[in-house]
Short mmCIF file of C-alpha atoms and ligand atoms in Angstrom, two decimals:
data_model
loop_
_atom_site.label_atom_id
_atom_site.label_comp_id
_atom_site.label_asym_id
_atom_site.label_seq_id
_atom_site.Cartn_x
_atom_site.Cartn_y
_atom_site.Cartn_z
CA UNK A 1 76.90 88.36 92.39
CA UNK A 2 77.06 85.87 95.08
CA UNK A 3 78.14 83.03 92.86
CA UNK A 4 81.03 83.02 95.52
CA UNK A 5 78.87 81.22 98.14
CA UNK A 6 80.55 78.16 99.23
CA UNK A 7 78.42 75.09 98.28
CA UNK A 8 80.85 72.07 98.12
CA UNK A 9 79.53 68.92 99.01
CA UNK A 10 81.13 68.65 102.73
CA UNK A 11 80.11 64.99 103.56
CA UNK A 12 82.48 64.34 101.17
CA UNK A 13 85.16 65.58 103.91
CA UNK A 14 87.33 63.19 105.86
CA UNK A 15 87.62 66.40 108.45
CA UNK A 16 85.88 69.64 108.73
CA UNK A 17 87.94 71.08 111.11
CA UNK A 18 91.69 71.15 112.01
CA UNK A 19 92.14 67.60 114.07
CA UNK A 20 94.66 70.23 116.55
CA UNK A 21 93.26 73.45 116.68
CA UNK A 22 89.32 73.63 115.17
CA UNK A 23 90.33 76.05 111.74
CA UNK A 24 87.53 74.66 109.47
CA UNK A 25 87.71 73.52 105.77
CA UNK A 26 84.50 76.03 105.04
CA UNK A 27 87.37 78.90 105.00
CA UNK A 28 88.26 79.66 101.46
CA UNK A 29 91.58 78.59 101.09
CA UNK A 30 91.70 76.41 104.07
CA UNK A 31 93.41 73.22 103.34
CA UNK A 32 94.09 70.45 105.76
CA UNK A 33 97.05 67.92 104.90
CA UNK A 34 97.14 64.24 105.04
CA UNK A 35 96.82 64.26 109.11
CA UNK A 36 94.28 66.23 109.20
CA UNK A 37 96.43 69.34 110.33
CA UNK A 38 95.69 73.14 109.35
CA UNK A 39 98.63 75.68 107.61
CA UNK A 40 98.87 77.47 110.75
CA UNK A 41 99.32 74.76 113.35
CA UNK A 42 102.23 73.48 110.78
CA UNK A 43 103.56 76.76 110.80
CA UNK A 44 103.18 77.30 114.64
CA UNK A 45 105.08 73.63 114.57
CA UNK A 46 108.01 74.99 112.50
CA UNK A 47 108.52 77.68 114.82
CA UNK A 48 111.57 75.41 116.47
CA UNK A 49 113.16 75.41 113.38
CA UNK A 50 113.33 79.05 112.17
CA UNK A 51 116.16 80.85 112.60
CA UNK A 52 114.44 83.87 114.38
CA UNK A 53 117.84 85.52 114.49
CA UNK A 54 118.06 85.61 111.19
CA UNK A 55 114.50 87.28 110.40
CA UNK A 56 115.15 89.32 112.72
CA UNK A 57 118.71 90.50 111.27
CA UNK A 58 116.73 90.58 107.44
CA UNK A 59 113.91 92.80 109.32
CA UNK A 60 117.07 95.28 110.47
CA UNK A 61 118.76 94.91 107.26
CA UNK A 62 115.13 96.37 105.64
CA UNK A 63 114.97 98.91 108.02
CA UNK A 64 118.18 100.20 107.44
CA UNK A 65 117.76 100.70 103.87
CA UNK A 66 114.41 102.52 104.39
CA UNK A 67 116.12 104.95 106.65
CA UNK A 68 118.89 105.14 103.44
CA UNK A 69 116.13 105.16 100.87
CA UNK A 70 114.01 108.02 102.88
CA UNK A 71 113.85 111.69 102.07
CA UNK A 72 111.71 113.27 104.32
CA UNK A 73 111.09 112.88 108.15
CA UNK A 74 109.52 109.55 107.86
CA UNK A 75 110.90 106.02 107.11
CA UNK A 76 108.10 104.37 106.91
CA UNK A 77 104.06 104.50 106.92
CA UNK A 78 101.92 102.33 109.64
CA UNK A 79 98.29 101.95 109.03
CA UNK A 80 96.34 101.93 112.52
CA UNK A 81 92.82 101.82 113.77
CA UNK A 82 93.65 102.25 117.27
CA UNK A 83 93.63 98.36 118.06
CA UNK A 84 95.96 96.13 119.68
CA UNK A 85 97.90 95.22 116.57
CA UNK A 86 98.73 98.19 115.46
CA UNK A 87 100.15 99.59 119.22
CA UNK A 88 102.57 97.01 119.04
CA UNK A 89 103.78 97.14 115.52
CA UNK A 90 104.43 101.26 116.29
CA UNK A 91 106.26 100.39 119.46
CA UNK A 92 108.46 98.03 117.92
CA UNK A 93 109.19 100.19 115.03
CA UNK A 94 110.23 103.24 116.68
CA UNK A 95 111.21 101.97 119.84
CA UNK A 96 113.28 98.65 118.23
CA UNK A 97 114.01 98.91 114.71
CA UNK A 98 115.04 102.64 115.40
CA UNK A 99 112.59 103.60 112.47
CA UNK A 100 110.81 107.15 112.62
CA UNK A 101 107.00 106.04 111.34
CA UNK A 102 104.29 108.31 110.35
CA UNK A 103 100.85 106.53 111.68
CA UNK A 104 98.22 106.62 109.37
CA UNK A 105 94.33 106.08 110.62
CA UNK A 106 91.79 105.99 107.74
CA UNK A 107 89.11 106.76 110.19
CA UNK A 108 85.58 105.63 109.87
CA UNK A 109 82.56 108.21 110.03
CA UNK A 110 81.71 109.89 113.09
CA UNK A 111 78.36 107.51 112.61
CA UNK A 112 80.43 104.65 112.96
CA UNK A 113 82.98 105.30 114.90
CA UNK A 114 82.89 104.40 118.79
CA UNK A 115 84.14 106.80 121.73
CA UNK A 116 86.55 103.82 122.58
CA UNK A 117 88.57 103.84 119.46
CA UNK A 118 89.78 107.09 119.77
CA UNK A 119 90.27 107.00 123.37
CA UNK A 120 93.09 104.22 121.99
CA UNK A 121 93.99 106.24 119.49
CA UNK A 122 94.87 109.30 121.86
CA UNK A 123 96.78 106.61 123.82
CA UNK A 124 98.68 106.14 120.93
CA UNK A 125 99.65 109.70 119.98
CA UNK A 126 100.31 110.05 123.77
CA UNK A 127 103.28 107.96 123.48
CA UNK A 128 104.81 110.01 121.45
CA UNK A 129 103.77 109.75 116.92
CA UNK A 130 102.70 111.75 114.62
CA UNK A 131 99.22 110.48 113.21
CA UNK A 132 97.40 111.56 110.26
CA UNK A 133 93.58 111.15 109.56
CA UNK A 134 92.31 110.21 106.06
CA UNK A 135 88.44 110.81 106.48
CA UNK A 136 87.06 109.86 103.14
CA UNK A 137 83.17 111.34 102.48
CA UNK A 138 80.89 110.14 105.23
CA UNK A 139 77.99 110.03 102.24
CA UNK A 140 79.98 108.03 99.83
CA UNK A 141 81.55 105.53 102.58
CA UNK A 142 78.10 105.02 103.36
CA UNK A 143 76.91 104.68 99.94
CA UNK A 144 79.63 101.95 99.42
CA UNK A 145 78.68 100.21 102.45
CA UNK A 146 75.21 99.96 101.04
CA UNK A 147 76.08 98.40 98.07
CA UNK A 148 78.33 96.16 99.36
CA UNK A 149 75.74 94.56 101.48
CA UNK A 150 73.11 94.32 99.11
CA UNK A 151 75.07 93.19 96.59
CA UNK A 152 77.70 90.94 98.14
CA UNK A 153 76.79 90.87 102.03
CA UNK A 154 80.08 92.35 102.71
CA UNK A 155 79.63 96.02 103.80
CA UNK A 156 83.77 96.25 104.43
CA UNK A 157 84.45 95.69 100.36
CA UNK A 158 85.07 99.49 100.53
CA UNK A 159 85.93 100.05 104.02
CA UNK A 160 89.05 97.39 103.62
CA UNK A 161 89.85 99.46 99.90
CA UNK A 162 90.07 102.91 101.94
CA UNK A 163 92.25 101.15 104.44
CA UNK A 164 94.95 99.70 102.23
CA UNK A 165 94.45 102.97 99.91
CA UNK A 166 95.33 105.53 102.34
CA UNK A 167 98.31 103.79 103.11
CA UNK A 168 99.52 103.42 100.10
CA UNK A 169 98.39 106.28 98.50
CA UNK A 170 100.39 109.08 101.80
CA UNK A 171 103.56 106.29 101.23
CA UNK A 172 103.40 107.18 97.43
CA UNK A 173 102.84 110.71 98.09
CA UNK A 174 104.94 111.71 100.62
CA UNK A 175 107.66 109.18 99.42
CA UNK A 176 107.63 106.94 102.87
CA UNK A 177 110.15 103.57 101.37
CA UNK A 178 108.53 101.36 103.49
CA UNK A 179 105.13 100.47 104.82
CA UNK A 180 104.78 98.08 107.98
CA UNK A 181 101.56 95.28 107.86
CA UNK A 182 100.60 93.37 111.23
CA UNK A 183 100.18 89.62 110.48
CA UNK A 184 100.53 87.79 107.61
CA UNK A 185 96.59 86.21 106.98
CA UNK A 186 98.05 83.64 105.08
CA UNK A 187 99.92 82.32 107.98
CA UNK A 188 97.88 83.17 110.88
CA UNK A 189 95.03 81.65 109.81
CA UNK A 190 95.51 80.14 106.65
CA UNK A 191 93.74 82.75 104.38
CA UNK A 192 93.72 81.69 100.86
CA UNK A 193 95.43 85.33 100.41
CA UNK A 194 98.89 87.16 101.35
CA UNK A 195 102.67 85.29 100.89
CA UNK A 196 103.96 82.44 102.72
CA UNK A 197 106.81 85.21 104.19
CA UNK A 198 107.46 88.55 104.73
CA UNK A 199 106.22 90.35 101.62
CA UNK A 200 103.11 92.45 101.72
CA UNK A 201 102.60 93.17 98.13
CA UNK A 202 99.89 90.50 97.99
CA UNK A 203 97.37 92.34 99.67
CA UNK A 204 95.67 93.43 97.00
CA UNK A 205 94.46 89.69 95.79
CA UNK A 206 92.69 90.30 99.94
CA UNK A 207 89.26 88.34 99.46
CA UNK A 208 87.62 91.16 100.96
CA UNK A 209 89.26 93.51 98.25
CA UNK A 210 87.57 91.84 95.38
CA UNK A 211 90.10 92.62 92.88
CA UNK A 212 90.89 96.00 94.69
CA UNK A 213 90.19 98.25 91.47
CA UNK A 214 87.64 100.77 91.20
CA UNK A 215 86.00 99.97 88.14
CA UNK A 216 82.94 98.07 89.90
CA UNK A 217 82.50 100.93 92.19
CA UNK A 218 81.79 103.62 88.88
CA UNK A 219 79.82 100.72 87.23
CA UNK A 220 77.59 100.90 90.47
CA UNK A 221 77.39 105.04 89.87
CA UNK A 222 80.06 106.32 92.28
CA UNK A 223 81.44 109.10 90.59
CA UNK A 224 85.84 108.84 90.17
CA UNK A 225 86.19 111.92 91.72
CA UNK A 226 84.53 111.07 94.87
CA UNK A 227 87.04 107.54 94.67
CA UNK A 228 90.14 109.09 95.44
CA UNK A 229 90.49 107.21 98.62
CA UNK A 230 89.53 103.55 96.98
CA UNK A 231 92.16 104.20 93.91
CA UNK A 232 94.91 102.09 94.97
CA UNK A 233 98.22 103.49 93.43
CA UNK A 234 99.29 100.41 90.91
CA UNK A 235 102.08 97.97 91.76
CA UNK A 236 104.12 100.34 89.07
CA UNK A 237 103.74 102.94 90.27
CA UNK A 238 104.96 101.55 93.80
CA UNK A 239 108.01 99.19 92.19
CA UNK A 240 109.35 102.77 90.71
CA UNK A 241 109.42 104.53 93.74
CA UNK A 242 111.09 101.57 95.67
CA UNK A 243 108.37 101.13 97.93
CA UNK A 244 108.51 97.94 100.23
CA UNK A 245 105.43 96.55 101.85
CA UNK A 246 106.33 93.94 104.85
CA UNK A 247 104.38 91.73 107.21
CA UNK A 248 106.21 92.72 110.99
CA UNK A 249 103.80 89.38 111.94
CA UNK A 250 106.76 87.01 109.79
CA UNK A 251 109.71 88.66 111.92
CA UNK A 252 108.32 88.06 115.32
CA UNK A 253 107.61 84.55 116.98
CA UNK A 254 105.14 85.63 119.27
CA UNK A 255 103.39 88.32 117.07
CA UNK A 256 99.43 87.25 117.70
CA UNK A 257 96.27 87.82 119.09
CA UNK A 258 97.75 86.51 122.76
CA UNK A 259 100.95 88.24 122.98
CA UNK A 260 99.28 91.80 121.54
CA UNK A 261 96.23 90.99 123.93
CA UNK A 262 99.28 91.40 126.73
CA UNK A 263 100.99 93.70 124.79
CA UNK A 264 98.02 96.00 124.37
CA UNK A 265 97.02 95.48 128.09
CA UNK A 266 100.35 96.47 130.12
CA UNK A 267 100.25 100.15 127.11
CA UNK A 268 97.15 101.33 128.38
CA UNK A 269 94.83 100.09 126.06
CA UNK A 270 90.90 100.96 126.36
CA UNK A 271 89.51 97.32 126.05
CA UNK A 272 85.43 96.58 124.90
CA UNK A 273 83.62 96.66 128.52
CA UNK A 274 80.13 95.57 129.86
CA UNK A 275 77.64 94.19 126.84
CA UNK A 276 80.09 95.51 124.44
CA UNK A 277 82.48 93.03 125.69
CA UNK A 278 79.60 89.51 126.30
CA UNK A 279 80.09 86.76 123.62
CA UNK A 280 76.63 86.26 123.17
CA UNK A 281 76.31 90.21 122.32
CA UNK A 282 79.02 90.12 120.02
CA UNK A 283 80.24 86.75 118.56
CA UNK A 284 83.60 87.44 119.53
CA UNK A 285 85.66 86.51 122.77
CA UNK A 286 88.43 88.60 123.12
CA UNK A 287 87.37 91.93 124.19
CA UNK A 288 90.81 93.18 122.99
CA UNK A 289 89.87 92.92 119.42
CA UNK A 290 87.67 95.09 116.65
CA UNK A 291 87.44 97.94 119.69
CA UNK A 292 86.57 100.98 117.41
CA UNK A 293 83.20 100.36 115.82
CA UNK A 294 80.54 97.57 116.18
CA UNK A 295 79.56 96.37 112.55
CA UNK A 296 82.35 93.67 112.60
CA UNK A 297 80.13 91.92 114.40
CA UNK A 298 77.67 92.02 111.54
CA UNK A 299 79.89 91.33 108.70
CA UNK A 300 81.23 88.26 111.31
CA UNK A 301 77.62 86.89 112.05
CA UNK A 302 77.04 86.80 107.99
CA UNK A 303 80.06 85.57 107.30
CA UNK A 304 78.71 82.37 109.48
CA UNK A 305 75.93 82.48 107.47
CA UNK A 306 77.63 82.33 104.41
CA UNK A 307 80.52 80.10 104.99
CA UNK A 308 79.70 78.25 107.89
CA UNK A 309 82.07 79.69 110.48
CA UNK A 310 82.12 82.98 112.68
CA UNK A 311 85.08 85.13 114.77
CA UNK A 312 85.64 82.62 117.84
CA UNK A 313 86.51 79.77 115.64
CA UNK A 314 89.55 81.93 114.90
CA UNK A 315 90.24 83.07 118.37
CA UNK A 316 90.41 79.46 120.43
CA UNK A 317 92.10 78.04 117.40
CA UNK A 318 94.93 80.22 117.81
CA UNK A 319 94.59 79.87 121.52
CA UNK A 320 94.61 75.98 121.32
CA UNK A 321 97.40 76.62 119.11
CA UNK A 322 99.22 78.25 121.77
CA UNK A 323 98.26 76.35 124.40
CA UNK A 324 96.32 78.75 126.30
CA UNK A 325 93.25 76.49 126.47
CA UNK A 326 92.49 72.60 124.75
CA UNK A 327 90.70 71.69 122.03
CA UNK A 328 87.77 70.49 123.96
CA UNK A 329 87.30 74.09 125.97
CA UNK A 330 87.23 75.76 122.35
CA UNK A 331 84.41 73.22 121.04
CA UNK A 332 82.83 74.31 124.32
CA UNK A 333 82.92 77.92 122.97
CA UNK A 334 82.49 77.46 119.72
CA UNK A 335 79.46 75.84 120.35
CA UNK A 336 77.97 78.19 122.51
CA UNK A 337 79.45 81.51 120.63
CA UNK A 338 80.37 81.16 117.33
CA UNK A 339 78.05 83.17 115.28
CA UNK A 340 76.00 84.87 117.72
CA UNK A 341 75.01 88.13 117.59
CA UNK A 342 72.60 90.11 119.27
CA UNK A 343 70.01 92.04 117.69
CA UNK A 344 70.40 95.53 118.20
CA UNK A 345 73.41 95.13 116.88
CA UNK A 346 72.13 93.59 113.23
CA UNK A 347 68.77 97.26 114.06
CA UNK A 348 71.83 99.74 114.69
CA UNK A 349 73.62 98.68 111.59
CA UNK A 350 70.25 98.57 109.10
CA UNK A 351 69.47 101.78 111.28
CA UNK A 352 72.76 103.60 110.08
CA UNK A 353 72.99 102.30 106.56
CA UNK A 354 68.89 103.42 106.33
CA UNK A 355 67.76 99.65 105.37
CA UNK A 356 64.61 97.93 107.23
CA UNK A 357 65.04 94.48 108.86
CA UNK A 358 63.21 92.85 105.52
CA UNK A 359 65.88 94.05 103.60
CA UNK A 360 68.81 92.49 105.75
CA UNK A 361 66.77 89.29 106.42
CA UNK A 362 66.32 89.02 102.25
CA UNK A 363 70.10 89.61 101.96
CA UNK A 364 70.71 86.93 104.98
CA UNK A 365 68.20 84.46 103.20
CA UNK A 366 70.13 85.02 99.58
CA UNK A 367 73.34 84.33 100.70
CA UNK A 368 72.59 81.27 103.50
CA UNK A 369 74.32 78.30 102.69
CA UNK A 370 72.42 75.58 102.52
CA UNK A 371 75.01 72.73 102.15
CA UNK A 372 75.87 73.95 105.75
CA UNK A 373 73.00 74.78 107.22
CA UNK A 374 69.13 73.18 107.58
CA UNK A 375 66.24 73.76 109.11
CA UNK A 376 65.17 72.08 112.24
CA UNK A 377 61.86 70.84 113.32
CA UNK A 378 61.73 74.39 115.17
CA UNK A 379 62.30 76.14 112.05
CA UNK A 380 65.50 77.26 113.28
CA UNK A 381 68.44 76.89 111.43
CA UNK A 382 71.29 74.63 112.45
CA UNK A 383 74.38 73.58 111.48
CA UNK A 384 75.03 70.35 109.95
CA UNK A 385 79.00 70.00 111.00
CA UNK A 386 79.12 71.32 114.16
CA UNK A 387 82.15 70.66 115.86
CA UNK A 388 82.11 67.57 118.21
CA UNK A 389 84.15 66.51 121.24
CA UNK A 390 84.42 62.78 119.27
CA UNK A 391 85.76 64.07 116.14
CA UNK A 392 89.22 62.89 116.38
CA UNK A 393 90.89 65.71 116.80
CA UNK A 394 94.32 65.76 119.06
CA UNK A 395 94.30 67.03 122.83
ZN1 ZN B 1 95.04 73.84 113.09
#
């Protein structure tokens, strides 16, 4: 089952990471052209050239014919956790495009869940929506979970299939014509997923969906009726009812992880504080981001040790991208962040899915990728392609 584990042969590679920002070739999908260059540093480049005023007229155009095509008291459906993304996209919907958007927060257990994340999501009903709560079974989310680390050392297989389900599923319902993504991963940071524009139908070919059908899950003994919220309607089934799934990410030039980090900061946002917020705690720099549980962390840290590459590779390449710091200060964190995690972070997550250490460090041995990583005279193990301030990249 983890035949997916990355082993090409990465000597082989001219470059290993983007020679402008530091995206790395380990991410599935990642390609680097003839310069050396990532998808989403050409993209960033092209942003000169777009005619912004006309994505922005197509994105009115669409929500005009939601507001024709609706029959109830919403136009459209936003899925939100709470986070920084999602605070924006409402705003801009309702306060923008004019649209009247149900939120929709498929919420994790109380287990799970952190005070923080729905301190943010108060914040966001405060201004104003109407949210609804999809709380599938806390005993078969966990369940899930469980098998989806111990079987593919991904424990959000089924949280991500909830996510896009209950959105989906209340805009099929309740007959909502349009349903509103953030960013497009395919552009952002050159997922091997999603569409090269606006459309949001792709989602369901979403690595971490794994084929988004529910089939595996009875195979592994989960019972249909206790699926109901990991039974994505089929495309069908949305096509007939005219439902339109769009990235907002495509319409907007400055819709990322800086601008919503602002965004989110001047709309009263409840940011990660203290440890919850340290690098070396949580692998992750921007304490702006993944606010309403800790287990991200986790599935980031293994991801690392699967493919090679954690969280803050992602967040200084879109900063270098931007501008907001070089190349050679994101090395600088890479080096010292990327992958990290502490601890009792790795004891609170066996402790809530009821595993012992042994069974996460077997899992964590399985899936380590050895064409990446070796072990040191120390018995530690390090990375053989480490990022270095020589590599050629572009300042
Ligand atoms: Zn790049």
């Amino acid at each position: 089952m983890l035949g997916d584990v990355n082993l090409r042969d990465w000597d082989a590679c001219s470059d290993i990471y983007c020679r402008r920002c530091l995206e790395p070739v380990f991410r599935p999908g990642q390609k680097l052209d003839e310069d050396g260059i990532c998808l989403p540093c050409r993209y960033a480049d092209s942003f000169d050239q777009i005619d912004w005023a006309a994505r922005k007229h197509q994105l009115h155009q669409i929500a005009e014919n939601a507001k024709r095509q609706s029959v109830g008291p919403y136009d459209c459906l936003i899925g939100v956790s709470g986070g920084k993304d999602s605070l924006r996209q409402a705003l801009v919907v309702r306060d923008q495009l004019g649209l009247r958007p149900l939120l929709l927060c498929c919420s994790y257990p109380p287990e799970q869940a952190t005070e923080r994340g729905a301190r943010n999501l108060s914040n966001l009903v405060r201004k104003g929506f109407d949210l609804q709560f999809v709380s599938p079974s806390p005993t078969t989310w966990k369940e899930m979970m469980r098998i989806g680390f111990t079987m593919h050392a991904q424990w959000t297989r089924s949280t991500e299939l909830a996510l896009f389900c209950s959105v989906v599923k209340t805009a099929v319902t309740m007959r909502i014509p349009l349903v509103i993504l953030g960013e497009n991963p395919a552009l952002a940071f050159g997922a091997r997923t999603g569409s090269s524009g606006s459309d949001a139908e792709g989602f369901r070919q979403y690595d971490t969906l794994a084929g988004s059908g529910i089939d595996y899950w009875q195979d592994q003994g989960i019972p249909r009726n206790k699926l109901i919220w990991y039974d994505i309607p089929d495309t069908d089934v949305c096509r007939d009812l005219g439902l339109q799934m769009i990235y907002l990410g495509y319409f907007m030039k400055d819709f990322n992880d800086i601008a919503n980090t602002d965004h989110a900061r001047k709309h009263g946002f409840f940011p990660r504080e203290g440890k919850d917020a340290e690098p070396s705690y949580t692998g992750s720099l921007n304490p702006y981001e993944s606010v309403d549980e800790d287990f991200v962390h986790v599935n980031q840290y293994l991801k690392s040790v699967k493919l090679g590459f954690g969280k803050v590779i992602q967040q200084v390449s879109v900063q270098i991208r931007y501008g907001t710091i070089t190349r050679e200060q994101g090395i600088g964190l890479v080096l010292k962040y990327d992958g990290k995690i502490a601890p009792e972070l790795i004891d609170a997550f066996c402790a809530y899915l009821e595993i012992s250490r042994e069974e996460f460090q077997k899992v964590e041995d399985r899936i380590r990728n050895k064409n990446i990583w070796r072990l040191n005279n120390e018995a530690e193990w390090e990375h053989k392609y480490l990022p270095r301030q020589d590599d050629g990249g572009q300042t």
